[in-house]
């Protein structure tokens, strides 16, 4: 039996509790109740979420123990620091627990307890700068889904907590069990810890259905030599109309938007597969490996080989 203790503070974000579903379904996949879930707060009793929903919790007293502690985040971590009792408890937790994890801005609570000193960590991208400024000894990596540094885990924005929980299941039981759990949860993909928080489709943020459909068409056909005319035909517009729409809604030309999608696709393949760079360049639609390298350096400031080397070190 592996005990999961979820630690909540007042105004916790309700989505943090979704991580418990990962362990619930892991038990179903395993066919036995391996993970035992408990919810704690410093004083116990009712704890109010940021939505107003309240939850009954157990107190952080002498009987509180877990093999894995998961600390929920809040909307404004600087305005709601953890209590002294919580920080003292967490400071001692690594002596007794297998791992301690911060979900989203829960990283601030871990930092307050001194658990992130000198370690790599991440948090929601909107709070990463504040985390780095307040705790300069932390190596904040604001573009990662989750990070493992020895026995300390941290995740990015709230849904990334699900990926981190799946990472814990994979660490305990292997990739096949984690994939089965992700499938049961109908998760679109099981994102690796090294994957970026940011999505090019979200960054482009088109408002019109036609432009969204054009981008989806492009993303599904990146290995082909796409032209503006191809995208325009797919959404029944002229090339001129589509170009005008692209610039108005995304600030980019169709060609630049396609290049951004190719770059993101290549990066994800580098992060998540062992395919050769030549194969990745071909699948992402670049002319060749050299062309992909040029776009990588222009877009990310590093060559693709550096990204793969950094992934191998994690």
Tab-separated table of N, CA and C in Angstrom, residues 164-291:
chain	number	residue	atom	x	y	z
A	164	UNK	N	1.907	14.982	-14.076
A	164	UNK	CA	2.850	14.644	-13.021
A	164	UNK	C	2.383	13.402	-12.262
A	165	UNK	N	1.074	13.327	-11.979
A	165	UNK	CA	0.549	12.148	-11.281
A	165	UNK	C	0.760	10.891	-12.125
A	166	UNK	N	0.562	11.000	-13.445
A	166	UNK	CA	0.837	9.867	-14.327
A	166	UNK	C	2.319	9.516	-14.315
A	167	UNK	N	3.169	10.564	-14.210
A	167	UNK	CA	4.599	10.317	-14.101
A	167	UNK	C	4.949	9.538	-12.846
A	168	UNK	N	4.235	9.819	-11.768
A	168	UNK	CA	4.447	9.082	-10.523
A	168	UNK	C	4.048	7.614	-10.702
A	169	UNK	N	2.893	7.406	-11.358
A	169	UNK	CA	2.454	6.035	-11.616
A	169	UNK	C	3.468	5.304	-12.497
A	170	UNK	N	3.996	6.009	-13.508
A	170	UNK	CA	4.998	5.389	-14.370
A	170	UNK	C	6.257	5.045	-13.589
A	171	UNK	N	6.647	5.931	-12.681
A	171	UNK	CA	7.831	5.669	-11.862
A	171	UNK	C	7.617	4.435	-11.001
A	172	UNK	N	6.386	4.261	-10.515
A	172	UNK	CA	6.093	3.138	-9.621
A	172	UNK	C	5.872	1.826	-10.375
A	173	UNK	N	5.251	1.898	-11.591
A	173	UNK	CA	4.821	0.661	-12.250
A	173	UNK	C	5.212	0.542	-13.717
A	174	UNK	N	5.832	1.572	-14.294
A	174	UNK	CA	6.264	1.473	-15.679
A	174	UNK	C	5.338	2.175	-16.652
A	175	UNK	N	5.847	2.333	-17.879
A	175	UNK	CA	5.156	3.123	-18.898
A	175	UNK	C	3.845	2.491	-19.350
A	176	UNK	N	3.780	1.167	-19.423
A	176	UNK	CA	2.573	0.513	-19.935
A	176	UNK	C	1.377	0.756	-19.015
A	177	UNK	N	1.590	0.656	-17.705
A	177	UNK	CA	0.508	0.929	-16.751
A	177	UNK	C	0.076	2.383	-16.851
A	178	UNK	N	1.042	3.303	-16.959
A	178	UNK	CA	0.719	4.727	-17.072
A	178	UNK	C	-0.090	4.993	-18.337
A	179	UNK	N	0.268	4.348	-19.449
A	179	UNK	CA	-0.489	4.515	-20.690
A	179	UNK	C	-1.920	4.007	-20.536
A	180	UNK	N	-2.085	2.883	-19.857
A	180	UNK	CA	-3.425	2.347	-19.634
A	180	UNK	C	-4.268	3.278	-18.782
A	181	UNK	N	-3.655	3.884	-17.768
A	181	UNK	CA	-4.380	4.837	-16.920
A	181	UNK	C	-4.787	6.050	-17.740
A	182	UNK	N	-3.870	6.577	-18.560
A	182	UNK	CA	-4.180	7.729	-19.413
A	182	UNK	C	-5.331	7.391	-20.358
A	183	UNK	N	-5.331	6.175	-20.885
A	183	UNK	CA	-6.400	5.745	-21.785
A	183	UNK	C	-7.733	5.693	-21.041
A	184	UNK	N	-7.728	5.178	-19.831
A	184	UNK	CA	-8.967	5.122	-19.038
A	184	UNK	C	-9.501	6.527	-18.750
A	185	UNK	N	-8.592	7.472	-18.559
A	185	UNK	CA	-8.985	8.846	-18.255
A	185	UNK	C	-9.314	9.651	-19.509
A	186	UNK	N	-9.180	9.020	-20.683
A	186	UNK	CA	-9.439	9.667	-21.977
A	186	UNK	C	-8.586	10.931	-22.104
A	187	UNK	N	-7.340	10.824	-21.705
A	187	UNK	CA	-6.407	11.929	-21.889
A	187	UNK	C	-5.862	11.848	-23.312
A	188	UNK	N	-5.849	12.985	-23.999
A	188	UNK	CA	-5.461	13.020	-25.407
A	188	UNK	C	-4.055	12.480	-25.621
A	189	UNK	N	-3.140	12.830	-24.715
A	189	UNK	CA	-1.790	12.287	-24.777
A	189	UNK	C	-1.176	12.348	-23.389
A	190	UNK	N	-0.240	11.447	-23.148
A	190	UNK	CA	0.459	11.462	-21.861
A	190	UNK	C	1.731	12.276	-22.061
A	191	UNK	N	1.702	13.524	-21.559
A	191	UNK	CA	2.813	14.437	-21.815
A	191	UNK	C	3.993	14.131	-20.904
A	192	UNK	N	5.173	14.134	-21.486
A	192	UNK	CA	6.379	13.894	-20.710
A	192	UNK	C	6.740	15.126	-19.903
A	193	UNK	N	7.532	14.935	-18.855
A	193	UNK	CA	7.902	16.053	-18.003
A	193	UNK	C	8.662	17.143	-18.727
A	194	UNK	N	9.457	16.756	-19.747
A	194	UNK	CA	10.255	17.742	-20.456
A	194	UNK	C	9.482	18.553	-21.468
A	195	UNK	N	8.197	18.229	-21.663
A	195	UNK	CA	7.438	18.928	-22.683
A	195	UNK	C	7.121	20.351	-22.249
A	196	UNK	N	7.042	21.251	-23.220
A	196	UNK	CA	6.778	22.648	-22.948
A	196	UNK	C	5.358	22.876	-22.445
A	197	UNK	N	5.167	23.947	-21.670
A	197	UNK	CA	3.842	24.336	-21.209
A	197	UNK	C	3.028	24.983	-22.321
A	198	UNK	N	3.693	25.527	-23.328
A	198	UNK	CA	3.032	26.392	-24.294
A	198	UNK	C	2.655	25.641	-25.565
A	199	UNK	N	1.519	25.981	-26.143
A	199	UNK	CA	1.029	25.379	-27.371
A	199	UNK	C	0.973	26.441	-28.463
A	200	UNK	N	1.509	26.120	-29.632
A	200	UNK	CA	1.499	27.085	-30.732
A	200	UNK	C	0.079	27.371	-31.190
A	201	UNK	N	-0.799	26.357	-31.168
A	201	UNK	CA	-2.191	26.578	-31.563
A	201	UNK	C	-2.868	27.565	-30.625
A	202	UNK	N	-2.557	27.460	-29.318
A	202	UNK	CA	-3.123	28.414	-28.363
A	202	UNK	C	-2.504	29.785	-28.543
A	203	UNK	N	-1.216	29.827	-28.837
A	203	UNK	CA	-0.530	31.107	-29.000
A	203	UNK	C	-1.075	31.869	-30.203
A	204	UNK	N	-1.405	31.151	-31.281
A	204	UNK	CA	-1.954	31.812	-32.459
A	204	UNK	C	-3.361	32.339	-32.184
A	205	UNK	N	-4.124	31.610	-31.385
A	205	UNK	CA	-5.436	32.039	-30.877
A	205	UNK	C	-6.352	32.619	-31.949
A	206	UNK	N	-6.637	31.878	-33.021
A	206	UNK	CA	-7.566	32.397	-34.021
A	206	UNK	C	-8.991	32.442	-33.481
A	207	UNK	N	-9.747	33.466	-33.900
A	207	UNK	CA	-11.119	33.605	-33.423
A	207	UNK	C	-12.123	32.931	-34.350
A	208	UNK	N	-11.886	33.004	-35.655
A	208	UNK	CA	-12.863	32.487	-36.607
A	208	UNK	C	-12.729	30.985	-36.794
A	209	UNK	N	-13.858	30.329	-37.059
A	209	UNK	CA	-13.859	28.891	-37.285
A	209	UNK	C	-13.017	28.520	-38.503
A	210	UNK	N	-13.088	29.348	-39.545
A	210	UNK	CA	-12.354	29.029	-40.766
A	210	UNK	C	-10.847	29.016	-40.525
A	211	UNK	N	-10.373	29.966	-39.749
A	211	UNK	CA	-8.937	30.002	-39.482
A	211	UNK	C	-8.525	28.846	-38.573
A	212	UNK	N	-9.359	28.516	-37.608
A	212	UNK	CA	-9.083	27.362	-36.761
A	212	UNK	C	-9.025	26.092	-37.605
A	213	UNK	N	-9.963	25.967	-38.550
A	213	UNK	CA	-9.981	24.783	-39.410
A	213	UNK	C	-8.755	24.748	-40.324
A	214	UNK	N	-8.329	25.922	-40.794
A	214	UNK	CA	-7.139	25.980	-41.656
A	214	UNK	C	-5.900	25.526	-40.888
A	215	UNK	N	-5.780	25.971	-39.633
A	215	UNK	CA	-4.640	25.576	-38.815
A	215	UNK	C	-4.695	24.090	-38.486
A	216	UNK	N	-5.884	23.582	-38.221
A	216	UNK	CA	-6.024	22.149	-37.928
A	216	UNK	C	-5.658	21.330	-39.156
A	217	UNK	N	-6.076	21.800	-40.333
A	217	UNK	CA	-5.699	21.126	-41.577
A	217	UNK	C	-4.187	21.110	-41.737
A	218	UNK	N	-3.555	22.260	-41.445
A	218	UNK	CA	-2.098	22.342	-41.564
A	218	UNK	C	-1.416	21.392	-40.591
A	219	UNK	N	-1.874	21.366	-39.364
A	219	UNK	CA	-1.246	20.509	-38.352
A	219	UNK	C	-1.379	19.034	-38.702
A	220	UNK	N	-2.470	18.663	-39.347
A	220	UNK	CA	-2.683	17.258	-39.721
A	220	UNK	C	-1.956	16.860	-41.000
A	221	UNK	N	-1.350	17.848	-41.668
A	221	UNK	CA	-0.688	17.565	-42.941
A	221	UNK	C	0.708	18.174	-43.007
A	222	UNK	N	1.375	18.259	-41.868
A	222	UNK	CA	2.668	18.931	-41.819
A	222	UNK	C	3.741	18.237	-42.662
A	223	UNK	N	3.623	16.942	-42.842
A	223	UNK	CA	4.649	16.230	-43.612
A	223	UNK	C	4.571	16.535	-45.103
A	224	UNK	N	3.488	17.214	-45.519
A	224	UNK	CA	3.300	17.550	-46.932
A	224	UNK	C	3.799	18.969	-47.201
A	225	UNK	N	4.156	19.287	-48.440
A	225	UNK	CA	4.595	20.644	-48.782
A	225	UNK	C	3.405	21.590	-48.887
A	226	UNK	N	2.969	22.133	-47.762
A	226	UNK	CA	1.771	22.971	-47.709
A	226	UNK	C	2.007	24.351	-48.312
A	227	UNK	N	1.012	24.838	-49.019
A	227	UNK	CA	1.045	26.197	-49.556
A	227	UNK	C	-0.165	26.967	-49.032
A	228	UNK	N	-0.151	28.278	-49.213
A	228	UNK	CA	-1.300	29.097	-48.827
A	228	UNK	C	-2.533	28.644	-49.596
A	229	UNK	N	-2.350	28.286	-50.841
A	229	UNK	CA	-3.472	27.820	-51.657
A	229	UNK	C	-4.076	26.532	-51.100
A	230	UNK	N	-3.228	25.634	-50.565
A	230	UNK	CA	-3.734	24.385	-49.965
A	230	UNK	C	-4.646	24.686	-48.789
A	231	UNK	N	-4.202	25.598	-47.903
A	231	UNK	CA	-5.003	25.952	-46.741
A	231	UNK	C	-6.278	26.657	-47.163
A	232	UNK	N	-6.163	27.549	-48.145
A	232	UNK	CA	-7.334	28.291	-48.615
A	232	UNK	C	-8.377	27.345	-49.205
A	233	UNK	N	-7.929	26.379	-49.997
A	233	UNK	CA	-8.863	25.404	-50.591
A	233	UNK	C	-9.558	24.587	-49.508
A	234	UNK	N	-8.832	24.274	-48.440
A	234	UNK	CA	-9.394	23.436	-47.372
A	234	UNK	C	-10.541	24.124	-46.647
A	235	UNK	N	-10.538	25.457	-46.627
A	235	UNK	CA	-11.592	26.194	-45.904
A	235	UNK	C	-12.416	27.054	-46.852
A	236	UNK	N	-12.281	26.812	-48.161
A	236	UNK	CA	-13.127	27.447	-49.173
A	236	UNK	C	-13.002	28.975	-49.167
A	237	UNK	N	-11.750	29.432	-49.162
A	237	UNK	CA	-11.442	30.858	-49.288
A	237	UNK	C	-10.409	31.026	-50.393
A	238	UNK	N	-10.258	32.250	-50.851
A	238	UNK	CA	-9.168	32.527	-51.780
A	238	UNK	C	-7.885	32.693	-50.979
A	239	UNK	N	-6.754	32.515	-51.617
A	239	UNK	CA	-5.469	32.677	-50.938
A	239	UNK	C	-5.338	34.083	-50.369
A	240	UNK	N	-5.823	35.088	-51.093
A	240	UNK	CA	-5.742	36.474	-50.614
A	240	UNK	C	-6.614	36.676	-49.375
A	241	UNK	N	-7.825	36.131	-49.410
A	241	UNK	CA	-8.712	36.251	-48.244
A	241	UNK	C	-8.091	35.584	-47.017
A	242	UNK	N	-7.532	34.393	-47.226
A	242	UNK	CA	-6.946	33.668	-46.098
A	242	UNK	C	-5.746	34.421	-45.534
A	243	UNK	N	-4.896	34.945	-46.387
A	243	UNK	CA	-3.722	35.693	-45.922
A	243	UNK	C	-4.152	36.902	-45.102
A	244	UNK	N	-5.156	37.616	-45.580
A	244	UNK	CA	-5.657	38.785	-44.859
A	244	UNK	C	-6.222	38.382	-43.495
A	245	UNK	N	-6.943	37.270	-43.469
A	245	UNK	CA	-7.535	36.781	-42.218
A	245	UNK	C	-6.444	36.367	-41.230
A	246	UNK	N	-5.418	35.690	-41.723
A	246	UNK	CA	-4.311	35.272	-40.863
A	246	UNK	C	-3.651	36.465	-40.188
A	247	UNK	N	-3.336	37.474	-40.963
A	247	UNK	CA	-2.647	38.635	-40.401
A	247	UNK	C	-3.532	39.388	-39.422
A	248	UNK	N	-4.818	39.457	-39.708
A	248	UNK	CA	-5.736	40.186	-38.832
A	248	UNK	C	-5.908	39.492	-37.485
A	249	UNK	N	-5.931	38.151	-37.483
A	249	UNK	CA	-6.246	37.421	-36.254
A	249	UNK	C	-5.025	36.872	-35.517
A	250	UNK	N	-3.936	36.635	-36.221
A	250	UNK	CA	-2.760	36.062	-35.561
A	250	UNK	C	-1.531	36.951	-35.636
A	251	UNK	N	-1.558	37.949	-36.528
A	251	UNK	CA	-0.382	38.791	-36.698
A	251	UNK	C	0.704	38.119	-37.504
A	252	UNK	N	0.416	36.935	-38.054
A	252	UNK	CA	1.395	36.194	-38.844
A	252	UNK	C	0.846	35.894	-40.232
A	253	UNK	N	1.748	35.687	-41.157
A	253	UNK	CA	1.343	35.199	-42.471
A	253	UNK	C	1.058	33.704	-42.360
A	254	UNK	N	0.295	33.139	-43.303
A	254	UNK	CA	0.077	31.685	-43.270
A	254	UNK	C	1.381	30.901	-43.274
A	255	UNK	N	2.364	31.352	-44.034
A	255	UNK	CA	3.644	30.640	-44.105
A	255	UNK	C	4.335	30.619	-42.751
A	256	UNK	N	4.326	31.755	-42.049
A	256	UNK	CA	4.960	31.815	-40.728
A	256	UNK	C	4.207	30.951	-39.721
A	257	UNK	N	2.875	30.926	-39.818
A	257	UNK	CA	2.084	30.092	-38.912
A	257	UNK	C	2.391	28.613	-39.142
A	258	UNK	N	2.499	28.208	-40.414
A	258	UNK	CA	2.833	26.822	-40.728
A	258	UNK	C	4.224	26.483	-40.204
A	259	UNK	N	5.163	27.397	-40.365
A	259	UNK	CA	6.524	27.170	-39.857
A	259	UNK	C	6.508	26.979	-38.344
A	260	UNK	N	5.691	27.774	-37.641
A	260	UNK	CA	5.589	27.636	-36.180
A	260	UNK	C	5.036	26.272	-35.800
A	261	UNK	N	4.032	25.803	-36.550
A	261	UNK	CA	3.467	24.480	-36.275
A	261	UNK	C	4.478	23.382	-36.567
A	262	UNK	N	5.252	23.540	-37.627
A	262	UNK	CA	6.291	22.554	-37.936
A	262	UNK	C	7.333	22.517	-36.823
A	263	UNK	N	7.707	23.697	-36.347
A	263	UNK	CA	8.711	23.782	-35.295
A	263	UNK	C	8.230	23.105	-34.017
A	264	UNK	N	6.971	23.354	-33.654
A	264	UNK	CA	6.415	22.729	-32.450
A	264	UNK	C	6.339	21.210	-32.614
A	265	UNK	N	5.901	20.759	-33.795
A	265	UNK	CA	5.801	19.316	-34.041
A	265	UNK	C	7.169	18.654	-33.941
A	266	UNK	N	8.193	19.300	-34.504
A	266	UNK	CA	9.545	18.745	-34.439
A	266	UNK	C	10.029	18.688	-33.002
A	267	UNK	N	9.785	19.757	-32.248
A	267	UNK	CA	10.227	19.783	-30.852
A	267	UNK	C	9.580	18.668	-30.046
A	268	UNK	N	8.284	18.455	-30.253
A	268	UNK	CA	7.589	17.401	-29.510
A	268	UNK	C	8.137	16.023	-29.868
A	269	UNK	N	8.441	15.805	-31.142
A	269	UNK	CA	9.009	14.509	-31.540
A	269	UNK	C	10.394	14.298	-30.936
A	270	UNK	N	11.172	15.377	-30.848
A	270	UNK	CA	12.495	15.264	-30.219
A	270	UNK	C	12.343	14.926	-28.745
A	271	UNK	N	11.359	15.564	-28.091
A	271	UNK	CA	11.157	15.351	-26.656
A	271	UNK	C	10.571	13.987	-26.346
A	272	UNK	N	9.743	13.461	-27.234
A	272	UNK	CA	8.940	12.295	-26.884
A	272	UNK	C	9.312	11.023	-27.643
A	273	UNK	N	10.281	11.100	-28.558
A	273	UNK	CA	10.608	9.901	-29.344
A	273	UNK	C	12.114	9.754	-29.482
A	274	UNK	N	12.494	8.622	-30.040
A	274	UNK	CA	13.906	8.352	-30.338
A	274	UNK	C	14.166	8.390	-31.841
A	275	UNK	N	13.261	8.988	-32.590
A	275	UNK	CA	13.436	9.099	-34.030
A	275	UNK	C	14.682	9.919	-34.346
A	276	UNK	N	15.320	9.592	-35.457
A	276	UNK	CA	16.483	10.368	-35.873
A	276	UNK	C	16.049	11.766	-36.270
A	277	UNK	N	16.987	12.707	-36.213
A	277	UNK	CA	16.668	14.081	-36.585
A	277	UNK	C	16.308	14.179	-38.063
A	278	UNK	N	16.879	13.336	-38.897
A	278	UNK	CA	16.514	13.323	-40.316
A	278	UNK	C	15.049	12.924	-40.487
A	279	UNK	N	14.635	11.898	-39.744
A	279	UNK	CA	13.240	11.446	-39.818
A	279	UNK	C	12.298	12.511	-39.284
A	280	UNK	N	12.662	13.137	-38.167
A	280	UNK	CA	11.824	14.190	-37.575
A	280	UNK	C	11.681	15.364	-38.535
A	281	UNK	N	12.784	15.761	-39.174
A	281	UNK	CA	12.723	16.861	-40.143
A	281	UNK	C	11.749	16.530	-41.265
A	282	UNK	N	11.794	15.291	-41.737
A	282	UNK	CA	10.903	14.872	-42.825
A	282	UNK	C	9.445	14.842	-42.354
A	283	UNK	N	9.183	14.265	-41.174
A	283	UNK	CA	7.815	14.153	-40.668
A	283	UNK	C	7.204	15.513	-40.361
A	284	UNK	N	8.020	16.463	-39.925
A	284	UNK	CA	7.519	17.806	-39.598
A	284	UNK	C	7.406	18.697	-40.827
A	285	UNK	N	7.891	18.224	-41.965
A	285	UNK	CA	7.709	18.967	-43.194
A	285	UNK	C	8.823	19.921	-43.567
A	286	UNK	N	9.971	19.828	-42.898
A	286	UNK	CA	11.108	20.659	-43.291
A	286	UNK	C	11.776	20.066	-44.530
A	287	UNK	N	12.481	20.920	-45.272
A	287	UNK	CA	13.147	20.433	-46.487
A	287	UNK	C	14.154	19.340	-46.169
A	288	UNK	N	14.915	19.564	-45.090
A	288	UNK	CA	15.898	18.589	-44.646
A	288	UNK	C	16.323	18.945	-43.225
A	289	UNK	N	17.252	18.182	-42.709
A	289	UNK	CA	17.723	18.392	-41.334
A	289	UNK	C	18.351	19.769	-41.159
A	290	UNK	N	19.071	20.243	-42.179
A	290	UNK	CA	19.717	21.546	-42.084
A	290	UNK	C	18.679	22.669	-41.993
A	291	UNK	N	17.617	22.535	-42.796
A	291	UNK	CA	16.541	23.533	-42.748
A	291	UNK	C	15.896	23.552	-41.362
